[in-house]
Amino acid sequence: MSDIAILNELTKTEWGKKAREYIEKNGLPNKRVEFFHYTDLARALSDKIESPSGEVRSANLSADIIIHATQFGEIVSGASKDLQIDSVSKISGYDEDVTTILVQGLSKSSQRITLKAGKKARIAIQRGAGSRTAMHIIVENGAHLEIIEEQGADAGLSSGLMFAEIGENASLRRIMYADTFGAKDIRKSIVNVAKGGEFAGFSLMRGGELSRIETDVHLLGEGAKCNFNAAYLLKNAHNDITTTVYHHAPNCETKEMVRGIVGEGGNAVFQGKIQVERNAQKTSAVMEHRGIMLEDGGKINAKPSLEIYADDVECSHANTIGALDESALFYMQARGISQKSAKILLIKAFLSQVFDDLQYDDIREYAISRIENRLDEIVG
Amino acid sequence: MLKIKDLKVEIDGKQITNGLSLDVPAGEVHAIMGPNGAGKSTLSNALTGHPAYQVTGGTAELNGKNILALEPEERAAEGLFLSFQYPLEIPGVPTLTFLRTALNEQRKYRGEDELSVPQFMKAAKEAAKRLKIEDEMLKRPLNVGFSGGEKKRMEIFQMAMLEPKFMILDETDSGLDIDALRIVSDGVNYMRAPNRGMLVITHYQRLLDYIKPDKVHVLVDGKIVDTGGPELALELEKNGYDKYEALVS
Ligand SMILES: Nc1ncnc2c1ncn2[C@@H]1O[C@H](COP(=O)(O)OP(=O)(O)OP(=O)(O)O)[C@@H](O)[C@H]1O
Ligand SMILES: [Mg+2]
């Protein structure tokens, strides 16, 4: 088993050793494991890991804390009494699985960020090539935290572990722009939401040789909410969005919208699961995935699923994969719009809806402009 | 202006247009009438360049230019405009964004400068006022949730904004209420000019009371079988197409 390249990447820490032992004993999951059927980790991580290169394209948004995550570690600026950041050895408090063991084993140290009760703050994280972060985010009762992550890499492997605990009536809004064009990226987020709290995620995935973005959300207290949104634009890229939302308490709400397009060599995976436990009555959950295939190929594998053990719930999911509407394209061309511009207008409209719930215009506009310039590269 | 000679069009290998010839000189308005399924929309779609309509023979020239060799957007930039029988909804694309993109891409093709936002907005406000289109309608995504009549009115609004040289109106009158018919007709007449031509497809003589045609053609079974003055429309209204159907079958 020691020929698996990823073993050389694990840190010499106690949790690095744990990951090594785990992998040596069990191997990494391959496509015969259902959860990894469309993203064969064993295969992706057996080959030599290239050395990291590439820059973050940042909008340099203002923030209370700015974290530059590099292949050598994190550089932090701007903490305060209300928003504290500490280096800790390791994060704990969640159920471990193969992905958490792996990403924890790749990181040298962890950051713990605490936003004090009732406060409001924004954190910007610029994730460079080869960054391997682990973060424990604590949003105390009634506090509102926003995290904007911008990631850029052309080569190498980056990873991230985020364990977020959202207090009562608190919220965490996480915006993630990932431009990992020729690089690999493995991410795991575990989000616990207490009574009346909310997690809102907005991700824009613009490529990556291999990206696996796993998110587990636990709605633990009554009235907790999860609003998960992601858009992908893929060409010669493999992007896997795997999300599991657990409803543990009554009166919780989940809203998921994932939309994307794939062109030549694009491979999109969406695994969305909502699990409603027996006592999570009055759950309301909607999940939508819509994918568009451009004419030059690509693949989309989408597997939305609902597992419901409560009887008084309202849950639905929709899943469509199709091509652009030819008659709409013709209509636009008949008005003088070139086929390429017509496609871009239609796709932009289609993907922008993923960001409709972003209240602040600057972030929404920024997401849309990123969609636009990527479309220019993808659409033929 | 628009010269069509012996045009043959197929859909899915089925011949619909059977050697149609038609000549509309600049400054004139011609009407086309004909039974359902005769091939009127097929003619409009083929001229506009819809990919499902295959031209298998004949020619079509706009101001001496072979339009059949051009992409749909190039035909539009050359001045051809079709007001669709069934206008489409374009979800998520705001009407004015759509129109400004169309107008500027056409201008770019013709080597003209882009219209600035204020210039464009001024033109849009004027055209909307003329066609009694509410601002609220312009803010919505193109045609989304519009009634049949509203969509037709929006087609004419687009036409007013794009200022084409040759216009084909495919049953623009169907679905319009009495007031809307007058407003739309006024909007169309406003655009009549010595250097513009127009083809008006309709089932009803009433539209031709508002938009007075120079000639009326009868299209049956994929070709023009009769041509006359405005009085031909009155006669068709009275007697229907029986005598032509007997002729072709
Ligand atoms: N996409 C298509 N596939 C197959 N047949 C078609 C298609 N579109 C049109 N046709 C056929 O072509 C013929 C002509 O249709 P067209 O729409 O041109 O008629 P029209 O004269 O405009 O009729 P109407 O007055 O009802 O609008 C009809 O028999 C119609 O069924
Ligand atoms: Mg028709």
Tab-separated table of C-alpha atoms in Angstrom, chain B:
chain	number	residue	atom	x	y	z
B	1	MET	CA	-36.167	44.615	-51.973
B	2	LEU	CA	-37.172	41.022	-51.042
B	3	LYS	CA	-37.025	38.675	-54.016
B	4	ILE	CA	-37.931	35.012	-53.572
B	5	LYS	CA	-37.651	32.656	-56.520
B	6	ASP	CA	-38.847	29.068	-56.724
B	7	LEU	CA	-38.183	28.456	-53.021
B	8	LYS	CA	-38.413	24.882	-51.759
B	9	VAL	CA	-38.331	24.092	-48.028
B	10	GLU	CA	-38.421	20.786	-46.182
B	11	ILE	CA	-39.053	19.940	-42.548
B	12	ASP	CA	-37.833	16.509	-41.442
B	13	GLY	CA	-37.580	15.499	-45.079
B	14	LYS	CA	-41.150	16.521	-45.792
B	15	GLN	CA	-41.517	19.157	-48.467
B	16	ILE	CA	-43.679	22.049	-47.287
B	17	THR	CA	-42.759	24.935	-49.567
B	18	ASN	CA	-43.113	23.915	-53.220
B	19	GLY	CA	-41.450	26.435	-55.462
B	20	LEU	CA	-42.653	29.710	-54.017
B	21	SER	CA	-41.923	32.969	-55.792
B	22	LEU	CA	-42.602	36.418	-54.400
B	23	ASP	CA	-41.333	39.930	-54.970
B	24	VAL	CA	-41.852	42.746	-52.473
B	25	PRO	CA	-40.378	46.060	-53.657
B	26	ALA	CA	-39.111	48.687	-51.199
B	27	GLY	CA	-41.843	50.873	-49.759
B	28	GLU	CA	-44.572	48.264	-50.234
B	29	VAL	CA	-46.620	46.183	-47.849
B	30	HIS	CA	-47.752	42.790	-49.059
B	31	ALA	CA	-50.209	40.529	-47.273
B	32	ILE	CA	-50.189	36.760	-47.347
B	33	MET	CA	-53.340	34.838	-46.592
B	34	GLY	CA	-53.901	31.123	-46.737
B	35	PRO	CA	-55.408	28.164	-44.925
B	36	ASN	CA	-53.930	26.586	-41.799
B	37	GLY	CA	-50.920	24.465	-42.563
B	38	ALA	CA	-50.392	26.034	-45.998
B	39	GLY	CA	-46.804	26.919	-45.170
B	40	LYS	CA	-46.969	30.587	-44.189
B	41	SER	CA	-44.912	30.206	-40.997
B	42	THR	CA	-42.626	27.816	-42.821
B	43	LEU	CA	-41.829	30.600	-45.263
B	44	SER	CA	-41.140	33.039	-42.397
B	45	ASN	CA	-38.959	30.588	-40.500
B	46	ALA	CA	-36.999	29.538	-43.563
B	47	LEU	CA	-36.304	33.155	-44.484
B	48	THR	CA	-35.172	33.869	-40.922
B	49	GLY	CA	-32.871	30.851	-40.913
B	50	HIS	CA	-34.447	28.422	-38.465
B	51	PRO	CA	-32.183	25.345	-38.494
B	52	ALA	CA	-35.112	22.894	-38.669
B	53	TYR	CA	-36.272	24.351	-41.989
B	54	GLN	CA	-34.099	23.089	-44.795
B	55	VAL	CA	-34.013	25.051	-47.988
B	56	THR	CA	-33.614	22.528	-50.794
B	57	GLY	CA	-34.023	24.831	-53.769
B	58	GLY	CA	-34.583	28.359	-55.009
B	59	THR	CA	-33.227	31.722	-53.926
B	60	ALA	CA	-34.081	34.562	-51.566
B	61	GLU	CA	-32.433	37.950	-51.813
B	62	LEU	CA	-32.740	40.985	-49.575
B	63	ASN	CA	-31.529	44.103	-51.353
B	64	GLY	CA	-29.593	41.927	-53.770
B	65	LYS	CA	-27.916	39.858	-51.042
B	66	ASN	CA	-28.419	36.102	-50.878
B	67	ILE	CA	-29.748	35.773	-47.340
B	68	LEU	CA	-30.031	31.996	-47.438
B	69	ALA	CA	-26.268	31.713	-47.095
B	70	LEU	CA	-26.222	33.765	-43.884
B	71	GLU	CA	-26.565	32.806	-40.213
B	72	PRO	CA	-29.838	33.914	-38.602
B	73	GLU	CA	-28.072	36.715	-36.683
B	74	GLU	CA	-26.472	37.966	-39.891
B	75	ARG	CA	-29.844	38.052	-41.619
B	76	ALA	CA	-31.150	40.116	-38.707
B	77	ALA	CA	-28.234	42.514	-38.978
B	78	GLU	CA	-28.902	42.805	-42.712
B	79	GLY	CA	-32.293	44.152	-41.688
B	80	LEU	CA	-34.633	41.170	-41.662
B	81	PHE	CA	-37.110	40.968	-38.797
B	82	LEU	CA	-39.716	38.324	-38.057
B	83	SER	CA	-42.483	38.987	-35.590
B	84	PHE	CA	-43.096	35.403	-34.527
B	85	GLN	CA	-46.488	33.741	-34.576
B	86	TYR	CA	-45.571	32.197	-31.224
B	87	PRO	CA	-42.983	34.401	-29.448
B	88	LEU	CA	-40.786	32.532	-26.990
B	89	GLU	CA	-40.192	33.133	-23.325
B	90	ILE	CA	-36.559	33.627	-22.350
B	91	PRO	CA	-36.368	32.975	-18.617
B	92	GLY	CA	-33.904	35.002	-16.589
B	93	VAL	CA	-32.924	37.388	-19.374
B	94	PRO	CA	-34.277	40.899	-18.754
B	95	THR	CA	-36.066	42.361	-21.768
B	96	LEU	CA	-33.883	45.445	-22.025
B	97	THR	CA	-30.624	43.506	-21.602
B	98	PHE	CA	-31.737	41.222	-24.373
B	99	LEU	CA	-32.667	44.062	-26.698
B	100	ARG	CA	-29.561	46.102	-26.051
B	101	THR	CA	-27.395	43.062	-26.753
B	102	ALA	CA	-29.306	42.430	-29.975
B	103	LEU	CA	-29.130	46.026	-31.103
B	104	ASN	CA	-25.432	46.403	-30.368
B	105	GLU	CA	-24.485	43.114	-31.982
B	106	GLN	CA	-26.381	44.157	-35.093
B	107	ARG	CA	-24.654	47.527	-35.090
B	108	LYS	CA	-21.278	45.886	-34.665
B	109	TYR	CA	-21.972	43.643	-37.668
B	110	ARG	CA	-22.800	46.709	-39.744
B	111	GLY	CA	-19.713	48.550	-38.535
B	112	GLU	CA	-21.713	51.098	-36.518
B	113	ASP	CA	-20.918	52.371	-33.024
B	114	GLU	CA	-22.567	50.811	-30.001
B	115	LEU	CA	-25.493	52.684	-28.545
B	116	SER	CA	-24.782	54.042	-25.068
B	117	VAL	CA	-27.100	53.119	-22.211
B	118	PRO	CA	-28.731	56.595	-22.060
B	119	GLN	CA	-29.280	56.650	-25.841
B	120	PHE	CA	-30.743	53.181	-25.707
B	121	MET	CA	-32.980	53.991	-22.740
B	122	LYS	CA	-34.296	57.097	-24.445
B	123	ALA	CA	-35.229	55.124	-27.561
B	124	ALA	CA	-36.795	52.391	-25.433
B	125	LYS	CA	-38.903	54.892	-23.480
B	126	GLU	CA	-40.202	56.494	-26.671
B	127	ALA	CA	-41.071	53.201	-28.337
B	128	ALA	CA	-42.715	51.894	-25.167
B	129	LYS	CA	-44.835	54.999	-24.916
B	130	ARG	CA	-45.937	54.736	-28.534
B	131	LEU	CA	-46.937	51.105	-28.028
B	132	LYS	CA	-48.448	51.694	-24.578
B	133	ILE	CA	-46.082	49.240	-22.920
B	134	GLU	CA	-45.738	49.627	-19.166
B	135	ASP	CA	-42.263	50.071	-17.658
B	136	GLU	CA	-43.030	47.099	-15.440
B	137	MET	CA	-43.256	44.833	-18.502
B	138	LEU	CA	-39.812	45.913	-19.659
B	139	LYS	CA	-38.325	45.015	-16.304
B	140	ARG	CA	-39.442	41.418	-16.507
B	141	PRO	CA	-37.496	38.627	-18.178
B	142	LEU	CA	-38.362	38.590	-21.878
B	143	ASN	CA	-41.984	37.496	-22.424
B	144	VAL	CA	-41.997	35.425	-19.226
B	145	GLY	CA	-45.539	35.172	-17.937
B	146	PHE	CA	-46.861	37.560	-20.611
B	147	SER	CA	-50.290	36.959	-22.094
B	148	GLY	CA	-50.533	36.022	-25.766
B	149	GLY	CA	-51.453	39.578	-26.711
B	150	GLU	CA	-48.696	41.095	-24.575
B	151	LYS	CA	-46.136	38.918	-26.298
B	152	LYS	CA	-47.304	40.139	-29.696
B	153	ARG	CA	-47.061	43.719	-28.549
B	154	MET	CA	-43.561	43.015	-27.265
B	155	GLU	CA	-42.597	41.707	-30.710
B	156	ILE	CA	-43.600	45.022	-32.234
B	157	PHE	CA	-41.713	46.863	-29.509
B	158	GLN	CA	-38.588	44.898	-30.426
B	159	MET	CA	-39.194	45.709	-34.068
B	160	ALA	CA	-39.468	49.411	-33.282
B	161	MET	CA	-36.182	49.278	-31.363
B	162	LEU	CA	-34.244	47.292	-33.957
B	163	GLU	CA	-35.484	49.379	-36.915
B	164	PRO	CA	-35.262	46.596	-39.504
B	165	LYS	CA	-35.447	47.126	-43.253
B	166	PHE	CA	-37.741	44.253	-43.996
B	167	MET	CA	-40.374	43.006	-41.608
B	168	ILE	CA	-42.420	39.842	-41.612
B	169	LEU	CA	-45.418	39.869	-39.311
B	170	ASP	CA	-46.643	36.320	-38.775
B	171	GLU	CA	-50.201	36.571	-37.447
B	172	THR	CA	-49.318	39.467	-35.217
B	173	ASP	CA	-53.038	40.254	-34.997
B	174	SER	CA	-54.058	36.942	-33.474
B	175	GLY	CA	-54.523	37.228	-29.735
B	176	LEU	CA	-54.776	41.030	-29.738
B	177	ASP	CA	-57.810	42.750	-28.252
B	178	ILE	CA	-59.525	45.540	-30.188
B	179	ASP	CA	-57.520	48.367	-28.606
B	180	ALA	CA	-54.247	46.486	-28.855
B	181	LEU	CA	-54.884	45.787	-32.533
B	182	ARG	CA	-55.163	49.509	-33.171
B	183	ILE	CA	-52.100	50.372	-31.095
B	184	VAL	CA	-49.994	47.680	-32.756
B	185	SER	CA	-51.196	48.663	-36.224
B	186	ASP	CA	-50.313	52.287	-35.514
B	187	GLY	CA	-46.886	51.110	-34.402
B	188	VAL	CA	-46.434	49.155	-37.603
B	189	ASN	CA	-47.663	51.989	-39.827
B	190	TYR	CA	-45.275	54.348	-38.029
B	191	MET	CA	-42.468	52.267	-39.476
B	192	ARG	CA	-43.660	52.310	-43.075
B	193	ALA	CA	-41.084	54.098	-45.170
B	194	PRO	CA	-39.965	54.273	-48.804
B	195	ASN	CA	-36.890	52.158	-48.020
B	196	ARG	CA	-38.763	49.546	-45.980
B	197	GLY	CA	-40.732	46.520	-47.075
B	198	MET	CA	-43.207	44.402	-45.192
B	199	LEU	CA	-44.898	41.041	-45.416
B	200	VAL	CA	-48.043	40.719	-43.316
B	201	ILE	CA	-49.349	37.213	-42.711
B	202	THR	CA	-52.907	37.119	-41.437
B	203	HIS	CA	-56.141	35.185	-41.461
B	204	TYR	CA	-58.328	38.229	-41.073
B	205	GLN	CA	-59.195	41.041	-43.385
B	206	ARG	CA	-59.701	43.298	-40.357
B	207	LEU	CA	-55.959	43.815	-39.830
B	208	LEU	CA	-55.707	44.976	-43.422
B	209	ASP	CA	-58.171	47.767	-42.675
B	210	TYR	CA	-55.498	49.153	-40.355
B	211	ILE	CA	-52.373	48.161	-42.268
B	212	LYS	CA	-53.286	48.798	-45.885
B	213	PRO	CA	-51.482	46.372	-48.195
B	214	ASP	CA	-50.350	47.151	-51.710
B	215	LYS	CA	-50.867	43.550	-52.714
B	216	VAL	CA	-52.500	40.432	-51.336
B	217	HIS	CA	-51.117	36.957	-52.083
B	218	VAL	CA	-52.840	33.657	-51.536
B	219	LEU	CA	-50.568	30.892	-50.268
B	220	VAL	CA	-51.905	27.359	-50.597
B	221	ASP	CA	-49.985	24.117	-50.390
B	222	GLY	CA	-46.575	25.752	-50.226
B	223	LYS	CA	-46.862	28.204	-53.069
B	224	ILE	CA	-48.443	31.467	-54.142
B	225	VAL	CA	-51.552	30.604	-56.131
B	226	ASP	CA	-53.113	34.018	-56.586
B	227	THR	CA	-52.194	37.684	-56.248
B	228	GLY	CA	-54.405	40.751	-56.277
B	229	GLY	CA	-55.105	44.111	-54.697
B	230	PRO	CA	-56.665	44.718	-51.252
B	231	GLU	CA	-60.029	43.650	-52.638
B	232	LEU	CA	-58.750	40.051	-52.834
B	233	ALA	CA	-58.732	39.913	-49.026
B	234	LEU	CA	-62.412	40.867	-48.922
B	235	GLU	CA	-63.220	38.200	-51.436
B	236	LEU	CA	-61.299	35.544	-49.466
B	237	GLU	CA	-63.149	36.546	-46.317
B	238	LYS	CA	-66.431	35.869	-48.140
B	239	ASN	CA	-65.608	32.738	-50.137
B	240	GLY	CA	-62.730	31.069	-48.302
B	241	TYR	CA	-60.048	29.015	-50.017
B	242	ASP	CA	-62.232	26.324	-51.608
B	243	LYS	CA	-61.539	27.261	-55.171
B	244	TYR	CA	-57.733	27.170	-54.615
B	245	GLU	CA	-57.780	23.923	-52.647
B	246	ALA	CA	-59.616	22.253	-55.536
B	247	LEU	CA	-56.980	23.600	-57.886
B	248	VAL	CA	-53.944	22.151	-56.062
B	249	SER	CA	-55.311	18.786	-55.000
